[in-house]
Coordinates of N, CA and C in Angstrom, one line a residue:
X20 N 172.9 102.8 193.2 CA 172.7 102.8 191.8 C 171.5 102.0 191.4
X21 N 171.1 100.4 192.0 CA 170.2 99.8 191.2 C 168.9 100.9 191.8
X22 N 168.8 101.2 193.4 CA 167.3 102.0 193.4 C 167.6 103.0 192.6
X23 N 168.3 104.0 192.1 CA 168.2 104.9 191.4 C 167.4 104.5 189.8
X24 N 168.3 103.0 189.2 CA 167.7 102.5 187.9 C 166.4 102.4 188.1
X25 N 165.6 101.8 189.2 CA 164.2 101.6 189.6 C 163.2 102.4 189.5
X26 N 163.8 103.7 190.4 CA 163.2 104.5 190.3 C 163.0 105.2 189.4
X27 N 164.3 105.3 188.3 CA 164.1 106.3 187.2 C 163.2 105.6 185.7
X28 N 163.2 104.0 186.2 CA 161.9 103.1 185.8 C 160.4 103.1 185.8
X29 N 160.5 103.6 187.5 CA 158.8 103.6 187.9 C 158.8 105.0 186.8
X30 N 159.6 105.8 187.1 CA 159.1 107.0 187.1 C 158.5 107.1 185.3
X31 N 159.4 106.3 184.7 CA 159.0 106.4 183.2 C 158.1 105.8 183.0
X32 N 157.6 105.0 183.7 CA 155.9 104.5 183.6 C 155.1 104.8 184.0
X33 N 155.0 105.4 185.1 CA 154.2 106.2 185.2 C 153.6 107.4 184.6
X34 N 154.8 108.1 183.5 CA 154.8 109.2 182.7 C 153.9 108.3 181.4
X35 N 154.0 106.7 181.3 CA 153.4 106.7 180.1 C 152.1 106.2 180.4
X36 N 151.7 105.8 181.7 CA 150.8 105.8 181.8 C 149.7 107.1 181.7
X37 N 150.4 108.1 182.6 CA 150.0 109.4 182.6 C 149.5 109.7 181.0
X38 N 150.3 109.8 180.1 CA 150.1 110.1 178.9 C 149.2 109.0 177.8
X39 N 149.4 107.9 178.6 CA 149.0 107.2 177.6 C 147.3 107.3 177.2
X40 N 146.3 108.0 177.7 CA 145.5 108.1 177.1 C 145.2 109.4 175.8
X41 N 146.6 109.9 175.8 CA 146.8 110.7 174.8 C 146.7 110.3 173.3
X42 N 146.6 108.6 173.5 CA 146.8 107.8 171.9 C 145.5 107.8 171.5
X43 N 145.3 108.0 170.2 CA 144.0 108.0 169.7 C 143.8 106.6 169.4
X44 N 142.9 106.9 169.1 CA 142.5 105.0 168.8 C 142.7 104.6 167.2
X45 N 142.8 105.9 166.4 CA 144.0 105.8 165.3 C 144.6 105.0 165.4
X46 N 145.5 105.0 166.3 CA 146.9 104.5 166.2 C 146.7 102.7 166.0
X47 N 147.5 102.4 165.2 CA 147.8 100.9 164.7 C 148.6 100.1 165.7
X48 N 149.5 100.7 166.7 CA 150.4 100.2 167.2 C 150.5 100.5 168.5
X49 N 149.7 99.7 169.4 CA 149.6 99.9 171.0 C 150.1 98.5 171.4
X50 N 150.3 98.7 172.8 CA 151.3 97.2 173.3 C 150.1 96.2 173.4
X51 N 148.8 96.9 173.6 CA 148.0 95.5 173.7 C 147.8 95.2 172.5
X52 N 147.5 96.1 171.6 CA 147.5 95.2 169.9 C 148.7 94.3 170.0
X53 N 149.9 94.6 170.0 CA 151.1 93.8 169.4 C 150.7 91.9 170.9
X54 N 150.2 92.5 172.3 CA 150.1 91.3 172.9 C 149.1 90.7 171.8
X55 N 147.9 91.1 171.6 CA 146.9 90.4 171.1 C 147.6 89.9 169.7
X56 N 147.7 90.4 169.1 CA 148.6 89.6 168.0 C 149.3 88.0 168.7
X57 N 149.9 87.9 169.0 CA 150.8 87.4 169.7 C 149.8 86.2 170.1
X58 N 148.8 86.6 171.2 CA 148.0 85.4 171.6 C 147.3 85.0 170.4
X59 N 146.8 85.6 169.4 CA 146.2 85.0 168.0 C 146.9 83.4 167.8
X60 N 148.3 84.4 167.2 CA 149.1 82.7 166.8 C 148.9 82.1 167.8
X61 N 149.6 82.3 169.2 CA 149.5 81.1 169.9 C 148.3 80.2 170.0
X62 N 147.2 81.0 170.1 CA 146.1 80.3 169.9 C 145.5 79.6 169.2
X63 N 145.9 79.9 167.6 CA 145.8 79.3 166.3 C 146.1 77.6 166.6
X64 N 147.5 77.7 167.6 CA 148.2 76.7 167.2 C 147.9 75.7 168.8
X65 N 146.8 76.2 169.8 CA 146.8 75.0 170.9 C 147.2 75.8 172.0
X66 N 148.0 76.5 171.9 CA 148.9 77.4 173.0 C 148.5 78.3 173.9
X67 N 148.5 78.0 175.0 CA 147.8 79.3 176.6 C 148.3 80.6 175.8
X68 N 147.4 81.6 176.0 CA 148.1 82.8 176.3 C 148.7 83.6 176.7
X69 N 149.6 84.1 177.3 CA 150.3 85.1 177.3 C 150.4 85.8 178.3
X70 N 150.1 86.1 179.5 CA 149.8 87.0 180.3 C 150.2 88.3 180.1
X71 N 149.9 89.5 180.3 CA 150.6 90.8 180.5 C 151.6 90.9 181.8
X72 N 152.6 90.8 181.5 CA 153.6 91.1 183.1 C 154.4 92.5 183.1
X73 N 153.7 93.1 184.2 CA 154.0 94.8 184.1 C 155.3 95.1 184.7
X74 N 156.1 93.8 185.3 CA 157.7 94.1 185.6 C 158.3 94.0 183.9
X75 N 157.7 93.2 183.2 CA 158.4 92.3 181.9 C 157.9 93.5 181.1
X76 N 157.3 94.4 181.2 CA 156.8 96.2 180.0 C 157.7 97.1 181.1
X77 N 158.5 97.0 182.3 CA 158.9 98.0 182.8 C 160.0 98.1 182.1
X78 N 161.1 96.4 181.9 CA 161.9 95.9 181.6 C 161.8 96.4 179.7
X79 N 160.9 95.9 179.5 CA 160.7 96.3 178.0 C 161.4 97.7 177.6
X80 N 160.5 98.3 178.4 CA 160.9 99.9 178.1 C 162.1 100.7 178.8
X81 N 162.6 99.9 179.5 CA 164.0 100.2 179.9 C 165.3 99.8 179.0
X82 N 164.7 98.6 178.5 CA 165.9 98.6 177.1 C 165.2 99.3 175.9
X83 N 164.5 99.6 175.7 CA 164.2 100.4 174.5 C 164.9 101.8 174.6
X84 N 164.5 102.1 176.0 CA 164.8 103.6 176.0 C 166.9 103.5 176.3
X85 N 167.0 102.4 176.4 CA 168.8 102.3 176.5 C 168.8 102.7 175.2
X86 N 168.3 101.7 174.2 CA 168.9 101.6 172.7 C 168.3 102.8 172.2
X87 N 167.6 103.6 172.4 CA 167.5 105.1 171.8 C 168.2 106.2 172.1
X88 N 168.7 106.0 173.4 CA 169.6 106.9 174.2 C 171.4 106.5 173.7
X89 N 171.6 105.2 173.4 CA 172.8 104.9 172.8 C 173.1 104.6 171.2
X90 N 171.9 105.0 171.0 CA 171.9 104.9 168.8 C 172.4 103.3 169.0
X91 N 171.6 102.5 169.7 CA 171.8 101.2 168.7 C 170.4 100.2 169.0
X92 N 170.7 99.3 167.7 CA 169.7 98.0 167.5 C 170.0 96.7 167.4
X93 N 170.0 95.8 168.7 CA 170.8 95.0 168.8 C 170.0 94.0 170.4
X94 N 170.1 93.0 170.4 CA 170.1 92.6 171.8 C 171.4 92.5 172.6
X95 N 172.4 92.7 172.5 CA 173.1 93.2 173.1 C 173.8 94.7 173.2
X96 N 173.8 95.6 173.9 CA 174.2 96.6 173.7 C 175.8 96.9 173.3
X97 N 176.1 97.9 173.2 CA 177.9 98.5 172.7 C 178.5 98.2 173.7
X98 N 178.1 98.2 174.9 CA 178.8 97.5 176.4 C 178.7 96.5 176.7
X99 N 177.9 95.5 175.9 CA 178.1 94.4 176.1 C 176.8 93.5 177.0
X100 N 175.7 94.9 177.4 CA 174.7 94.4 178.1 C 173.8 93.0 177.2
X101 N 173.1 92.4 177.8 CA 172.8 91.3 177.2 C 171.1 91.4 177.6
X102 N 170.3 90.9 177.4 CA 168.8 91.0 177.1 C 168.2 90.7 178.8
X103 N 169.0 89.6 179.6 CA 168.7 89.2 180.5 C 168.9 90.5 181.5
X104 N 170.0 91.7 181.6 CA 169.5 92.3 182.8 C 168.8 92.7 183.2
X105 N 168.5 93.0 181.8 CA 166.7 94.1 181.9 C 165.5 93.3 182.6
X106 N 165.8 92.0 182.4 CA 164.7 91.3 183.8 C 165.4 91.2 184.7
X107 N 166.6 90.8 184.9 CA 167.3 90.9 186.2 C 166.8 92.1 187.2
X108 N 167.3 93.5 186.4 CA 167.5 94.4 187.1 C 166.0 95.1 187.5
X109 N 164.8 94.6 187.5 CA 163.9 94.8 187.7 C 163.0 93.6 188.5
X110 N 163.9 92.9 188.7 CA 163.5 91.7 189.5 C 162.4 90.9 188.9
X111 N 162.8 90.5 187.5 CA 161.9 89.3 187.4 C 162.8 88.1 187.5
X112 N 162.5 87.7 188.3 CA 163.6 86.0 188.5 C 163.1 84.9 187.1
X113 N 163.4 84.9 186.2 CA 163.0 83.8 185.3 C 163.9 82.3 185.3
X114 N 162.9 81.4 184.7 CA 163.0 80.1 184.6 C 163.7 80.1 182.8
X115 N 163.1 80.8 182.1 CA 162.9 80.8 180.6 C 162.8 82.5 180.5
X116 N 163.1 83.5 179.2 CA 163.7 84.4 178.8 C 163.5 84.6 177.5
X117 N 163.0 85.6 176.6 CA 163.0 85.9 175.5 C 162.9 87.1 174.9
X118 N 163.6 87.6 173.8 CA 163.4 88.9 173.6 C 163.5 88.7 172.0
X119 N 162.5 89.9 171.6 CA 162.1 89.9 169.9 C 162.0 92.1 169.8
X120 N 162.7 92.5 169.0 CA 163.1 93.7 168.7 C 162.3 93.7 167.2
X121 N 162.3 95.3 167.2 CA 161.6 95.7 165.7 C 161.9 97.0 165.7
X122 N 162.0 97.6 164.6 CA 161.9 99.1 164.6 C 161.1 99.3 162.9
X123 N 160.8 100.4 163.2 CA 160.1 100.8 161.8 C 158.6 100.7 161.4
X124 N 157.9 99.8 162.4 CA 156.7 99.1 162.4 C 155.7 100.1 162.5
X125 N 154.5 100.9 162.0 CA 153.7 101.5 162.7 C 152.3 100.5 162.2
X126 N 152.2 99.5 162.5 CA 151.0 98.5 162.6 C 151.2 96.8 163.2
X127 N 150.4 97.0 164.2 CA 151.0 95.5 165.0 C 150.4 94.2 164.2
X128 N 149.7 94.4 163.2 CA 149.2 93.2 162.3 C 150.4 92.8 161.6
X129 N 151.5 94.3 161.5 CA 152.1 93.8 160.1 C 153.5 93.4 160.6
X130 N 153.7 94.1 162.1 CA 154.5 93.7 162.6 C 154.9 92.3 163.0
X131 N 153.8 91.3 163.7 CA 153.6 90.2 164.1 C 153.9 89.3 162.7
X132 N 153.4 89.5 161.4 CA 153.7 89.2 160.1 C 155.5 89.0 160.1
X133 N 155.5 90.2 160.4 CA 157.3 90.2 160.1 C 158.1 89.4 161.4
X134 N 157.9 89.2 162.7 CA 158.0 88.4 163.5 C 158.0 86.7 163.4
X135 N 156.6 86.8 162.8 CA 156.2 85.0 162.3 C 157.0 84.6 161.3
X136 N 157.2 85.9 160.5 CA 158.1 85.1 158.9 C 159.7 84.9 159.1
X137 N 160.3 85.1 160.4 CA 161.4 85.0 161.3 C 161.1 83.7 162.1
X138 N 162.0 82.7 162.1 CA 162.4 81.5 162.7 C 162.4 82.0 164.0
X139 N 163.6 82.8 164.4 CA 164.2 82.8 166.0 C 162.8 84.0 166.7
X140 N 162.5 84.8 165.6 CA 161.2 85.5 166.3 C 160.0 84.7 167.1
X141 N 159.8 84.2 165.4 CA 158.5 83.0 165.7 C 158.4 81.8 166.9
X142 N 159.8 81.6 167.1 CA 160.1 80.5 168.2 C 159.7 81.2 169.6
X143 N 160.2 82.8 169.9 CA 159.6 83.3 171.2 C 158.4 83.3 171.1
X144 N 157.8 83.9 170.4 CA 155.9 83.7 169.9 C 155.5 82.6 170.6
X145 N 155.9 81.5 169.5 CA 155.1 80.2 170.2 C 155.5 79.2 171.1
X146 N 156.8 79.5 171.7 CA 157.2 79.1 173.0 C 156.5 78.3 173.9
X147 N 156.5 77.4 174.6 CA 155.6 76.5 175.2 C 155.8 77.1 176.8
X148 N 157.1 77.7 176.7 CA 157.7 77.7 178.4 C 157.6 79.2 178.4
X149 N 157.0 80.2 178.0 CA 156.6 81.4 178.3 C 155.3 81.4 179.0
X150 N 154.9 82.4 180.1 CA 153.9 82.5 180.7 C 153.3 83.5 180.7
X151 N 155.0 84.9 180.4 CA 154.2 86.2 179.7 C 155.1 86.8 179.2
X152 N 154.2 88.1 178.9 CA 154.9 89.1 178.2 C 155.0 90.1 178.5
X153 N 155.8 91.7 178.3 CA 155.7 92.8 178.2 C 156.0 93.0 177.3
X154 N 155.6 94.8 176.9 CA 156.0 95.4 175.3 C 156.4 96.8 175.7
X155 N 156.8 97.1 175.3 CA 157.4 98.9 175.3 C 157.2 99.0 173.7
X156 N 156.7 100.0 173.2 CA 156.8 101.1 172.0 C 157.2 102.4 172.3
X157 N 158.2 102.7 171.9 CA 158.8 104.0 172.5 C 159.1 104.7 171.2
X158 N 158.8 105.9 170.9 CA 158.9 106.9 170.2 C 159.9 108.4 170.5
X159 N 161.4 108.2 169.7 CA 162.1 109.4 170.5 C 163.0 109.6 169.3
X160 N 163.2 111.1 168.9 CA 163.8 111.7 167.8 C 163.3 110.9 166.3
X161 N 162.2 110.6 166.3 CA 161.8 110.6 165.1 C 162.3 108.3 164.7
X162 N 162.8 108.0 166.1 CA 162.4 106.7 165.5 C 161.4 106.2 166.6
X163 N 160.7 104.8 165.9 CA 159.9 104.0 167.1 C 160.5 102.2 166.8
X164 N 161.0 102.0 168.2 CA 161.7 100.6 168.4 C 160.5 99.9 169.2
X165 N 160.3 98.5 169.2 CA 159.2 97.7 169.7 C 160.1 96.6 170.3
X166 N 159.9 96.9 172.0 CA 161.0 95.6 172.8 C 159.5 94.7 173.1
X167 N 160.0 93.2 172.8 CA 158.8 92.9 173.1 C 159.4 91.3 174.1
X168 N 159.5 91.5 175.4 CA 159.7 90.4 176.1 C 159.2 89.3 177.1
X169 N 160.1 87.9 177.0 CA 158.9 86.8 176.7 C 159.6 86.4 178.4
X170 N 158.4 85.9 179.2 CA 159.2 85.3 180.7 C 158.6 83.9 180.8
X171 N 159.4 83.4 182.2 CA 158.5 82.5 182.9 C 159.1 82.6 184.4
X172 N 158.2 82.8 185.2 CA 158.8 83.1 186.6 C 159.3 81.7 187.2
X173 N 160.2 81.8 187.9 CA 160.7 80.7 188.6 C 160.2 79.9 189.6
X174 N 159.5 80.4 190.1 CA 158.6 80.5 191.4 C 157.5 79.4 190.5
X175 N 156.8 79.9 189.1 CA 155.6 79.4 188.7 C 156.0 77.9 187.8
X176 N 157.3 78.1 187.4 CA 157.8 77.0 186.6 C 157.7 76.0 187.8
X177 N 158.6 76.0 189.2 CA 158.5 75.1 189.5 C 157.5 74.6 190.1
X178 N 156.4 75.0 189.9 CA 155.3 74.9 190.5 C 154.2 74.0 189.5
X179 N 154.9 73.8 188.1 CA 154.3 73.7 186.7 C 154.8 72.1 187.1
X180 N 155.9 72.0 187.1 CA 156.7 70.4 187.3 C 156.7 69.7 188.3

């Protein structure tokens, strides 16, 4: 079962990579806009950047596409899943953990706006013990949900102390 979830992982990233040069540059709402957002504030405020972590956008887009496929918006799912498997189950071993949800957004300026004017949002944002991020935007039956999640590998934390 888990190589099966893996595979059926790679395989959806790879389809978005495949596709992903299909976005125009139109578009207001790409994962690296919403990262770059993101390093703005932190930056504003003293804070490292962010890294991009392409296990933590596999993970991203594996609970996005749960919560489209199951009609819901929530960090825990109707079963009771909780934010952490989705790193688990893709093997990011974390020290520290965070996750920030959106739907409805089609601009990452305005989105990050509505993230910062949120306490528990803003707190993953400027997090001191995050080292990175991943983002999924996923677009399916006419909604788009934005999983945007915050890590710190275990391996690197203890290597920090």
């Amino acid at each position: 079962m888990k190589g099966n979830f893996r595979t059926a992982v790679l395989f959806a990233a790879m389809m978005m990579v495949l596709f992903f040069p299909a976005i125009t540059s139109r578009e207001t709402l790409t994962v690296e806009q919403v990262i770059a957002q993101a390093n703005v504030d932190r930056s504003r405020l003293g804070l490292p950047v962010l890294q991009l972590d392409h296990t933590l956008n596999l993970a991203a887009f594996a609970k996005a596409e749960d919560m489209l496929e199951k009609n819901y918006f929530d960090h825990v799912s109707p079963e009771g899943t909780k934010p952490w498997h989705w790193f688990k189950s893709l093997g990011y071993k974390y020290s520290y953990a965070g996750e920030n949800l959106a739907q409805g957004f089609d601009d990452a300026h305005d989105l990050e706006q509505s993230w910062m004017s949120s306490p528990k949002h803003r707190a993953n944002i400027l997090s001191p013990n995050y080292d990175d991020m991943g983002v999924a935007i996923v677009y399916k039956n006419g909604q788009r949900v934005v999983v945007q999640l915050f890590g710190s590998r275990q391996d690197r934390v203890a290597i920090r102390e």
